[in-house]
C-alpha cells in the first residue's frame, strides 16, 4: 500500500499495478444497480489520488481514449516513471502530476470518478480529511468516489504484528536491512510461539505465511511506514457525511450481502441494525474485517437499495462457468450444475439461464450486452421463449433475476459498457500497446484489457511485440519460423513440417492471447 507524504517511495518505489476493483466500469455498474445514473465512461473525467507510476490509471486511459485522466502523487520518481510510459505510448488523455494531495484544488475541475487505493490509512489525519474534502468539492453531480482503507476490528490484531515488526526493524536506517530484519523477527516469533491451543501463535504463523512471498516494497510500505491507521466503518461514514457524501456500496459487492450468512444470523443483523451503516458495521464485527473498498456519492442523490432484475437489463455480462456434466440438458427443466474456476458452483433448472452460461463461456472473458445474451441463448436452445423461462416470467426477467443472484456471489460479472477487447484474433491481430510495451521491457506479467495482470512466458512476449496490427497472419508465421530456425533446414520436407508446426503454435498462442484479453477490439 502507498501513502503520499514521504520520500520512502522515491527510495523504494511501490510497484504499480492495475486494481480491477477501482475501474470506473465497476463503479458505474454498482451505481446503476443502486438506481443512480453515473457518467458514461467513454467521456468521463477520472482523478486518482496516489497514482504512483500510473499502473492503475494508464490502462484506463488506453481503454477509454475519449475519457480524461489525472493522477497525482508526491513521489517524483514514480511520477516520472509513469510519464515516460505515457510518452512512449503516445497517450494524450492522461496527466500525472508530482504534487501533494493537500495541494489538489478545484482548479483541476470536477471529476466523474475519484479513486484512492491504498492511500487513506497510510497518511496523516489532515491528508485523510483533505481526500474526503476533494471528493465533496470536486465530484460531479452523479460522480462516484472509491476509497480503500484498513478497518477495525480486524486490523487490531494485524496491528500487533506491525508493531512488533517496527519495534525491531526501525533501529536500522536503510530500507533493505529494515525489511530483512522485519522478516527475521516475524519468522523468529512464529517459530518460537506454540500454535496448539494458542490464538497468538496461530496469528503469527498466519501472518508469516501471508508475507513470505510478499515483495520487499510491500512489507516496507504496508507494515513499516510511520502511519498506518485503521478506522471503524461507521467512523469513516461519519467523516464522509461531514463532507457532503454518503455511502453507496463496496467495490466487492458480495461482501455487502447478509444472504452470505446463515439464515438466523442474517435475520438478527437485519432486525438489530435497521440502516445500512449499522448493518455494514455489524457485519465487520462478525467477519473481523480488515480492509474495505468503499464507494461514496453526494448526499443529495437517492440510493435505491432494493435491487431488481430490471436494473440488469441495460448492462453487459461476462462469465466463465462451465457445466459439470459434459453434455448438459439445456432445453429442459432438468437442473444442471456449473462450476467456476475458483471452485464456486451454480445449480439451475432454467433453460434460458443454462444456455446463457454456455454462451458466455464460449467467448469468455468478453462481455455481451444483455439483449444479445438473450438472443444468442434462445438461438442455442431452439425452443420458444416461454418454454425457456420460469412460469409466469419472461425470459428477460428469468435471466436477469438469475444473473443478479450469480453476481451477488461472484459467479458472473456485470459491466456498464462493452469490452474493449476481442477473444478471437483477426487477420491483422493487434495487442494492447501497453502489454506490447511491457513485453519489450522483458516483463513476464503484462496488463490486459480487463484491467488485470496476465502472465506470459518469453516466447509469448516475443510474439506479443509483433502484434501491432500491421502484420497479417502469414507474415507472422514467417517471422516466427525464422526464430525457430538456427540453421538452414536441409530438406523441403523438413521445411514443410516446420511451417505446419509454426502455424499450429502461433494459432494456439493467438488464441491464448485472445482469452487473456490482450487483443484490441
Coordinates of C-alpha atoms in Angstrom, one line a residue:
X1 CA 0.0 0.0 0.0
X2 CA 1.1 3.6 -0.6
X3 CA 0.9 6.9 1.1
X4 CA 1.7 10.3 -0.4
X5 CA 3.5 12.2 2.4
X6 CA 7.1 10.9 2.4
X7 CA 10.1 10.2 0.3
X8 CA 10.4 6.4 1.0
X9 CA 8.5 5.8 -2.2
X10 CA 11.3 7.6 -4.1
X11 CA 13.9 5.3 -2.4
X12 CA 11.8 2.1 -2.8
X13 CA 9.0 2.6 -5.4
X14 CA 5.8 0.7 -4.8
X15 CA 5.3 -1.5 -7.9
X16 CA 2.4 0.0 -9.8
X17 CA -0.4 -2.4 -10.8
X18 CA -3.9 -2.2 -12.1
X19 CA -6.6 -2.8 -9.5
X20 CA -9.8 -4.1 -11.1
X21 CA -12.0 -3.0 -8.2
X22 CA -11.1 0.7 -8.8
X23 CA -12.1 0.7 -12.5
X24 CA -14.8 3.2 -13.3
X25 CA -16.7 0.4 -15.1
X26 CA -17.2 -1.3 -11.7
X27 CA -18.1 1.9 -10.0
X28 CA -20.6 2.8 -12.7
X29 CA -22.1 -0.7 -12.7
X30 CA -22.8 -0.6 -8.9
X31 CA -24.2 2.9 -9.3
X32 CA -26.7 1.7 -11.9
X33 CA -27.6 -1.3 -9.8
X34 CA -28.5 1.0 -6.9
X35 CA -30.7 3.2 -9.1
X36 CA -28.2 6.0 -10.0
X37 CA -27.2 7.5 -13.4
X38 CA -23.4 7.5 -13.4
X39 CA -21.5 9.4 -16.1
X40 CA -20.9 7.5 -19.3
X41 CA -17.4 6.0 -19.1
X42 CA -16.5 6.9 -22.7
X43 CA -16.5 10.7 -22.0
X44 CA -15.8 10.7 -18.2
X45 CA -13.2 12.5 -16.2
X46 CA -11.2 10.5 -13.7
X47 CA -8.9 11.5 -10.8
X48 CA -6.6 9.2 -8.9
X49 CA -5.1 10.3 -5.6
X50 CA -1.8 8.5 -5.0
X51 CA -1.3 7.3 -8.6
X52 CA 2.3 6.1 -8.1
X53 CA 3.7 5.3 -11.6
X54 CA 0.3 5.1 -13.2
X55 CA 0.0 1.3 -13.3
X56 CA -3.7 1.7 -12.4
X57 CA -4.5 4.8 -14.4
X58 CA -2.6 4.3 -17.7
X59 CA -4.5 1.2 -18.7
X60 CA -7.8 3.0 -18.1
X61 CA -6.7 5.9 -20.4
X62 CA -5.7 3.4 -23.1
X63 CA -9.0 1.5 -23.0
X64 CA -11.1 4.7 -22.8
X65 CA -9.5 7.1 -25.3
X66 CA -12.4 9.6 -25.2
X67 CA -12.2 10.0 -21.4
X68 CA -9.8 12.2 -19.5
X69 CA -7.5 11.1 -16.6
X70 CA -5.5 12.9 -14.0
X71 CA -3.2 11.3 -11.4
X72 CA -1.4 12.9 -8.5
X73 CA 1.4 11.5 -6.3
X74 CA 4.1 13.1 -4.1
X75 CA 6.8 10.7 -5.4
X76 CA 8.6 12.5 -8.2
X77 CA 10.4 9.3 -9.1
X78 CA 7.3 7.3 -9.6
X79 CA 5.5 10.1 -11.5
X80 CA 8.5 10.4 -13.8
X81 CA 8.3 6.6 -14.5
X82 CA 4.7 6.9 -15.4
X83 CA 5.2 10.0 -17.5
X84 CA 7.8 8.1 -19.6
X85 CA 5.3 5.3 -20.2
X86 CA 2.7 7.8 -21.2
X87 CA 5.1 9.4 -23.7
X88 CA 6.2 6.1 -25.1
X89 CA 2.6 5.1 -25.7
X90 CA 1.7 8.5 -27.2
X91 CA -1.3 8.9 -24.9
X92 CA -2.9 12.4 -24.9
X93 CA -5.8 11.9 -22.5
X94 CA -3.8 11.4 -19.2
X95 CA -1.6 13.6 -17.0
X96 CA 0.4 12.5 -14.0
X97 CA 1.3 15.3 -11.6
X98 CA 4.0 15.3 -8.9
X99 CA 2.2 17.1 -6.1
X100 CA 0.8 16.6 -2.7
X101 CA -2.8 15.6 -2.2
X102 CA -3.1 18.6 0.1
X103 CA -2.4 20.9 -2.9
X104 CA -5.2 19.5 -5.1
X105 CA -7.9 22.1 -5.6
X106 CA -10.9 23.0 -7.8
X107 CA -8.5 24.3 -10.4
X108 CA -8.3 20.7 -11.7
X109 CA -12.0 20.8 -12.3
X110 CA -14.8 18.3 -11.5
X111 CA -14.4 14.5 -11.9
X112 CA -17.0 11.8 -12.5
X113 CA -14.8 9.2 -10.7
X114 CA -12.3 9.8 -8.0
X115 CA -10.0 6.9 -7.0
X116 CA -7.8 6.4 -3.9
X117 CA -6.5 2.9 -3.5
X118 CA -4.1 2.2 -0.7
X119 CA -3.7 5.8 0.5
X120 CA -6.2 6.7 3.2
X121 CA -4.9 4.6 6.1
X122 CA -1.3 5.4 5.3
X123 CA -1.4 9.2 5.5
X124 CA -1.9 11.6 8.5
X125 CA -5.4 12.7 9.5
X126 CA -5.1 16.1 7.8
X127 CA -4.5 14.3 4.5
X128 CA -7.4 11.9 5.1
X129 CA -9.7 14.9 5.7
X130 CA -8.3 16.6 2.5
X131 CA -9.1 13.4 0.5
X132 CA -12.7 13.5 1.6
X133 CA -12.9 17.2 1.0
X134 CA -11.7 16.7 -2.5
X135 CA -14.4 14.2 -3.1
X136 CA -17.0 16.6 -1.6
X137 CA -15.8 19.6 -3.6
X138 CA -14.8 18.0 -6.9
X139 CA -17.2 15.1 -7.6
X140 CA -19.6 15.8 -10.4
X141 CA -23.3 15.7 -9.7
X142 CA -23.6 12.0 -10.3
X143 CA -19.9 11.2 -9.5
X144 CA -18.7 8.2 -7.6
X145 CA -15.6 8.1 -5.3
X146 CA -13.6 5.0 -4.4
X147 CA -11.5 5.0 -1.2
X148 CA -9.9 1.9 0.3
X149 CA -8.7 1.7 3.9
X150 CA -7.8 -0.7 6.7
X151 CA -10.7 -1.4 9.0
X152 CA -11.3 -2.3 12.6
X153 CA -11.8 -4.6 14.4
X154 CA -9.9 -6.9 12.0
X155 CA -6.8 -4.7 11.8
X156 CA -6.4 -4.5 15.5
X157 CA -4.7 -8.0 15.6
X158 CA -2.8 -7.3 12.5
X159 CA -1.6 -4.0 14.1
X160 CA 0.1 -6.0 16.8
X161 CA 2.2 -7.7 14.1
X162 CA 3.0 -4.4 12.6
X163 CA 4.1 -3.1 16.0
X164 CA 6.4 -5.9 16.7
X165 CA 8.0 -5.7 13.2
X166 CA 8.5 -2.0 13.6
X167 CA 9.9 -2.3 17.1
X168 CA 12.7 -4.5 15.9
X169 CA 13.3 -3.3 12.3
X170 CA 13.2 0.5 12.8
X171 CA 16.6 0.5 14.5
X172 CA 18.0 0.0 11.1
X173 CA 18.3 3.1 8.9
X174 CA 18.3 1.7 5.4
X175 CA 15.2 0.1 3.8
X176 CA 16.8 -3.2 2.7
X177 CA 18.1 -4.3 6.2
X178 CA 14.9 -2.9 7.7
X179 CA 12.8 -5.2 5.6
X180 CA 15.2 -8.1 6.2
X181 CA 15.0 -7.7 9.9
X182 CA 11.2 -7.3 9.9
X183 CA 11.0 -10.7 8.1
X184 CA 13.5 -12.2 10.5
X185 CA 11.8 -11.1 13.7
X186 CA 8.4 -12.4 12.5
X187 CA 10.0 -15.7 11.5
X188 CA 11.6 -16.0 14.9
X189 CA 8.4 -15.3 16.8
X190 CA 6.4 -17.6 14.6
X191 CA 8.8 -20.5 15.3
X192 CA 9.1 -19.7 19.0
X193 CA 5.4 -19.3 20.0
X194 CA 3.5 -22.5 20.1
X195 CA 0.4 -22.7 17.9
X196 CA -1.5 -25.5 19.5
X197 CA -4.4 -24.1 21.6
X198 CA -2.7 -20.7 21.2
X199 CA -4.5 -18.0 19.3
X200 CA -1.5 -15.6 19.3
X201 CA 0.8 -18.3 17.9
X202 CA -1.7 -19.1 15.2
X203 CA -1.9 -15.4 14.3
X204 CA 1.9 -15.2 14.0
X205 CA 2.1 -18.3 11.8
X206 CA -0.7 -17.0 9.6
X207 CA 0.9 -13.6 9.1
X208 CA 4.3 -15.2 8.4
X209 CA 2.7 -17.4 5.7
X210 CA 1.0 -14.4 4.2
X211 CA 4.2 -12.3 4.0
X212 CA 6.7 -15.0 2.9
X213 CA 6.0 -14.4 -0.8
X214 CA 5.4 -10.6 -0.5
X215 CA 8.0 -8.4 -2.1
X216 CA 10.2 -6.1 -0.1
X217 CA 8.4 -2.9 -1.2
X218 CA 5.1 -4.3 0.1
X219 CA 6.5 -5.1 3.6
X220 CA 8.3 -1.7 3.8
X221 CA 5.2 0.4 2.9
X222 CA 2.5 -1.8 4.3
X223 CA 4.0 -2.6 7.7
X224 CA 6.9 -0.3 8.4
X225 CA 5.7 3.2 7.4
X226 CA 5.2 5.7 10.1
X227 CA 1.5 6.0 9.6
X228 CA -1.0 3.1 9.2
X229 CA -4.2 4.0 11.0
X230 CA -7.2 1.7 10.6
X231 CA -10.7 3.0 11.2
X232 CA -14.1 1.6 12.0
X233 CA -16.5 1.7 9.1
X234 CA -19.1 3.8 10.9
X235 CA -16.4 6.4 11.7
X236 CA -15.4 6.6 8.0
X237 CA -19.0 7.0 7.0
X238 CA -19.4 9.9 9.6
X239 CA -16.3 11.6 8.2
X240 CA -17.7 11.2 4.7
X241 CA -21.0 12.7 5.8
X242 CA -19.3 15.8 7.1
X243 CA -18.1 16.4 3.6
X244 CA -21.5 16.1 2.0
X245 CA -21.0 12.4 1.0
X246 CA -23.0 9.3 1.6
X247 CA -22.2 5.6 1.4
X248 CA -23.1 3.8 -1.8
X249 CA -21.6 0.4 -1.8
X250 CA -18.5 -1.7 -1.5
X251 CA -16.5 -2.4 -4.7
X252 CA -16.6 -6.0 -3.7
X253 CA -20.4 -6.3 -4.0
X254 CA -20.8 -9.7 -2.5
X255 CA -19.3 -8.6 0.8
X256 CA -22.4 -6.4 1.4
X257 CA -24.9 -9.2 1.3
X258 CA -26.4 -10.6 4.5
X259 CA -27.5 -13.6 2.5
X260 CA -24.0 -14.9 2.8
X261 CA -24.6 -15.5 6.5
X262 CA -26.7 -18.4 8.0
X263 CA -30.4 -17.5 8.0
X264 CA -30.6 -16.9 11.7
X265 CA -27.6 -14.6 11.6
X266 CA -29.0 -12.7 8.6
X267 CA -32.3 -12.2 10.3
X268 CA -30.7 -10.9 13.5
X269 CA -28.5 -8.5 11.6
X270 CA -31.5 -7.0 9.8
X271 CA -33.5 -6.8 13.0
X272 CA -31.0 -5.1 15.2
X273 CA -29.3 -3.0 12.5
X274 CA -32.1 -1.4 10.5
X275 CA -30.0 1.0 8.5
X276 CA -27.2 0.2 6.0
X277 CA -24.4 1.8 8.1
X278 CA -25.2 -0.2 11.2
X279 CA -25.6 -3.4 9.1
X280 CA -22.2 -3.0 7.5
X281 CA -20.6 -2.2 10.8
X282 CA -22.1 -5.2 12.5
X283 CA -21.0 -7.4 9.6
X284 CA -17.5 -6.1 10.1
X285 CA -17.6 -7.4 13.7
X286 CA -19.0 -10.7 12.6
X287 CA -16.2 -11.2 9.9
X288 CA -13.4 -9.5 11.8
X289 CA -12.9 -7.5 8.7
X290 CA -9.5 -5.9 8.0
X291 CA -10.0 -3.9 4.7
X292 CA -12.7 -2.0 2.8
X293 CA -13.1 -0.6 -0.6
X294 CA -15.9 1.9 -0.2
X295 CA -17.8 3.9 -2.8
X296 CA -19.2 7.3 -1.9
X297 CA -21.7 9.6 -3.7
X298 CA -23.2 13.0 -3.0
X299 CA -25.7 13.2 -0.2
X300 CA -28.5 14.6 -2.3
X301 CA -28.7 11.5 -4.5
X302 CA -31.3 8.9 -3.8
X303 CA -29.8 5.5 -3.5
X304 CA -32.3 2.7 -4.1
X305 CA -31.1 -0.4 -2.3
X306 CA -33.9 -2.6 -3.5
X307 CA -32.2 -4.4 -6.3
X308 CA -34.4 -5.6 -9.1
X309 CA -33.8 -7.7 -12.2
X310 CA -34.8 -4.7 -14.3
X311 CA -31.5 -3.0 -13.2
X312 CA -29.6 -5.8 -15.0
X313 CA -31.1 -5.4 -18.5
X314 CA -29.2 -2.3 -19.6
X315 CA -25.8 -3.9 -18.6
X316 CA -23.3 -6.2 -20.2
X317 CA -22.5 -9.6 -18.8
X318 CA -19.3 -11.8 -18.7
X319 CA -18.7 -15.2 -17.1
X320 CA -16.6 -18.3 -17.1
X321 CA -18.8 -21.0 -15.6
X322 CA -18.6 -24.5 -17.2
X323 CA -21.1 -27.3 -17.0
X324 CA -20.2 -30.2 -14.6
X325 CA -22.0 -32.5 -17.0
X326 CA -20.1 -32.6 -20.3
X327 CA -23.5 -32.9 -22.2
X328 CA -25.9 -30.8 -20.1
X329 CA -29.6 -30.7 -21.0
X330 CA -30.2 -27.1 -21.7
X331 CA -33.7 -27.1 -23.3
X332 CA -35.5 -28.9 -20.4
X333 CA -36.3 -28.1 -16.8
X334 CA -33.7 -30.5 -15.6
X335 CA -31.4 -28.9 -13.0
X336 CA -27.8 -28.7 -14.2
X337 CA -24.7 -27.8 -12.2
X338 CA -22.0 -25.4 -13.3
X339 CA -18.6 -24.6 -11.8
X340 CA -16.4 -21.5 -11.7
X341 CA -12.6 -21.6 -12.0
X342 CA -12.3 -20.7 -8.3
X343 CA -14.5 -23.6 -7.3
X344 CA -17.8 -21.8 -6.9
X345 CA -20.9 -23.7 -8.1
X346 CA -24.3 -22.9 -9.5
X347 CA -27.3 -25.1 -10.0
X348 CA -30.3 -24.0 -12.1
X349 CA -33.2 -25.7 -14.0
X350 CA -34.0 -22.6 -16.1
X351 CA -33.2 -23.2 -19.8
X352 CA -32.5 -19.6 -20.6
X353 CA -30.0 -19.3 -17.7
X354 CA -28.3 -22.6 -18.6
X355 CA -28.0 -21.5 -22.2
X356 CA -26.7 -18.1 -21.2
X357 CA -23.9 -19.7 -19.1
X358 CA -22.8 -21.7 -22.1
X359 CA -22.9 -18.7 -24.4
X360 CA -20.8 -16.6 -22.0
X361 CA -18.2 -19.4 -21.7
X362 CA -17.8 -19.6 -25.5
X363 CA -16.4 -16.1 -25.6
X364 CA -15.1 -15.7 -22.1
X365 CA -14.0 -13.2 -20.8
X366 CA -15.6 -10.8 -23.3
X367 CA -18.9 -9.2 -22.1
X368 CA -22.1 -9.5 -24.0
X369 CA -24.9 -6.9 -23.9
X370 CA -27.9 -8.4 -22.0
X371 CA -30.2 -8.2 -25.1
X372 CA -27.6 -10.0 -27.2
X373 CA -27.1 -12.6 -24.5
X374 CA -30.9 -13.3 -24.5
X375 CA -30.9 -13.6 -28.3
X376 CA -27.9 -15.9 -28.6
X377 CA -29.2 -18.1 -25.7
X378 CA -32.6 -18.5 -27.3
X379 CA -30.9 -19.4 -30.6
X380 CA -28.8 -22.0 -28.8
X381 CA -31.9 -23.5 -27.2
X382 CA -34.0 -23.6 -30.3
X383 CA -37.3 -23.5 -28.3
X384 CA -40.0 -20.9 -27.9
X385 CA -39.2 -18.2 -25.4
X386 CA -42.0 -19.1 -22.9
X387 CA -40.6 -22.6 -22.6
X388 CA -37.2 -21.2 -21.7
X389 CA -38.4 -19.1 -18.7
X390 CA -39.7 -19.6 -15.3
X391 CA -43.5 -19.9 -15.2
X392 CA -45.2 -16.5 -15.1
X393 CA -42.0 -14.7 -16.0
X394 CA -40.5 -13.6 -19.3
X395 CA -37.1 -14.9 -20.5
X396 CA -35.6 -11.5 -19.7
X397 CA -37.0 -11.4 -16.2
X398 CA -35.9 -15.0 -15.6
X399 CA -32.3 -14.5 -16.8
X400 CA -31.9 -11.1 -15.2
X401 CA -33.0 -12.5 -11.8
X402 CA -30.6 -15.4 -12.1
X403 CA -27.7 -13.2 -13.2
X404 CA -28.3 -10.8 -10.3
X405 CA -28.1 -13.7 -7.9
X406 CA -24.9 -15.0 -9.6
X407 CA -23.4 -11.5 -9.4
X408 CA -24.1 -11.4 -5.7
X409 CA -21.9 -14.5 -5.1
X410 CA -19.3 -13.6 -7.7
X411 CA -20.2 -16.2 -10.3
X412 CA -20.7 -13.7 -13.1
X413 CA -19.6 -10.1 -13.8
X414 CA -21.8 -7.2 -14.8
X415 CA -20.5 -4.2 -16.7
X416 CA -21.6 -0.8 -17.7
X417 CA -20.0 -0.8 -21.1
X418 CA -18.8 -3.3 -23.8
X419 CA -15.4 -4.9 -23.6
X420 CA -12.5 -3.1 -25.2
X421 CA -11.0 -6.3 -26.5
X422 CA -11.8 -9.4 -28.6
X423 CA -11.2 -13.0 -27.8
X424 CA -11.0 -14.2 -31.4
X425 CA -7.8 -12.9 -33.2
X426 CA -8.4 -11.4 -36.6
X427 CA -6.2 -11.5 -39.7
X428 CA -4.2 -8.4 -38.5
X429 CA -4.3 -9.1 -34.8
X430 CA -3.4 -6.1 -32.6
X431 CA -2.4 -6.4 -29.0
X432 CA -2.7 -3.8 -26.3
X433 CA 0.1 -1.2 -26.8
X434 CA 0.7 -1.2 -23.1
X435 CA 1.2 -5.0 -23.0
X436 CA 3.5 -4.8 -26.0
X437 CA 5.5 -2.1 -24.2
X438 CA 5.7 -4.2 -21.1
X439 CA 6.8 -7.2 -23.1
X440 CA 9.5 -5.1 -24.8
X441 CA 10.9 -4.4 -21.3
X442 CA 11.2 -8.1 -20.7
X443 CA 8.3 -8.3 -18.2
X444 CA 6.6 -11.7 -17.8
X445 CA 3.4 -10.2 -16.4
X446 CA 1.5 -7.6 -18.6
X447 CA -1.6 -5.6 -18.2
X448 CA -4.6 -6.8 -20.1
X449 CA -7.7 -5.0 -21.3
X450 CA -9.8 -6.4 -18.3
X451 CA -7.6 -4.2 -16.0
X452 CA -5.7 -7.1 -14.5
X453 CA -2.3 -8.8 -14.8
X454 CA -1.7 -11.6 -17.3
X455 CA 1.3 -13.9 -17.0
X456 CA 3.3 -14.7 -20.2
X457 CA 6.5 -16.5 -21.0
X458 CA 9.4 -15.1 -23.0
X459 CA 8.1 -16.7 -26.3
X460 CA 4.6 -15.3 -25.8
X461 CA 6.1 -11.9 -25.0
X462 CA 8.1 -12.1 -28.2
X463 CA 5.0 -12.8 -30.3
X464 CA 3.1 -10.1 -28.4
X465 CA 5.5 -7.5 -29.6
X466 CA 4.7 -8.3 -33.2
X467 CA 1.0 -7.7 -32.9
X468 CA 0.8 -4.0 -33.8
X469 CA -2.0 -4.5 -36.3
X470 CA 0.3 -4.1 -39.4
X471 CA 1.2 -7.7 -40.0
X472 CA -1.1 -10.4 -41.4
X473 CA -1.1 -13.9 -40.2
X474 CA 1.2 -15.3 -42.9
X475 CA 3.8 -12.6 -42.2
X476 CA 3.7 -13.5 -38.5
X477 CA 4.1 -17.2 -39.4
X478 CA 7.2 -16.4 -41.5
X479 CA 8.8 -14.3 -38.8
X480 CA 8.2 -16.9 -36.1
X481 CA 9.5 -19.6 -38.4
X482 CA 12.7 -17.6 -38.6
X483 CA 13.0 -17.7 -34.8
X484 CA 12.7 -21.5 -34.9
X485 CA 15.5 -22.0 -37.4
X486 CA 19.1 -21.6 -36.2
X487 CA 20.5 -23.1 -39.4
X488 CA 19.2 -23.9 -42.9
X489 CA 16.6 -26.7 -42.9
X490 CA 18.1 -29.4 -45.0
X491 CA 15.1 -30.7 -46.9
X492 CA 11.9 -29.4 -48.3
X493 CA 10.0 -32.0 -46.3
X494 CA 11.6 -30.6 -43.1
X495 CA 10.7 -27.1 -44.1
X496 CA 7.1 -28.1 -44.6
X497 CA 7.0 -29.8 -41.2
X498 CA 8.4 -26.8 -39.6
X499 CA 5.9 -24.5 -41.3
X500 CA 3.0 -26.6 -40.1
X501 CA 4.3 -26.7 -36.6
X502 CA 4.8 -23.0 -36.5
X503 CA 1.3 -22.3 -37.7
X504 CA -0.1 -24.5 -35.0
X505 CA 1.9 -22.9 -32.3
X506 CA 1.2 -19.4 -33.5
X507 CA -2.6 -20.1 -33.7
X508 CA -2.6 -21.6 -30.3
X509 CA -0.7 -18.6 -28.9
X510 CA -3.0 -16.1 -30.5
X511 CA -6.0 -18.0 -29.1
X512 CA -4.3 -17.8 -25.6
X513 CA -3.7 -14.1 -26.0
X514 CA -7.4 -13.6 -27.0
X515 CA -8.6 -15.5 -24.0
X516 CA -6.2 -13.4 -21.8
X517 CA -8.0 -10.2 -23.0
X518 CA -4.8 -8.9 -24.7
X519 CA -6.2 -8.3 -28.2
X520 CA -7.8 -5.0 -29.1
X521 CA -11.3 -4.8 -30.5

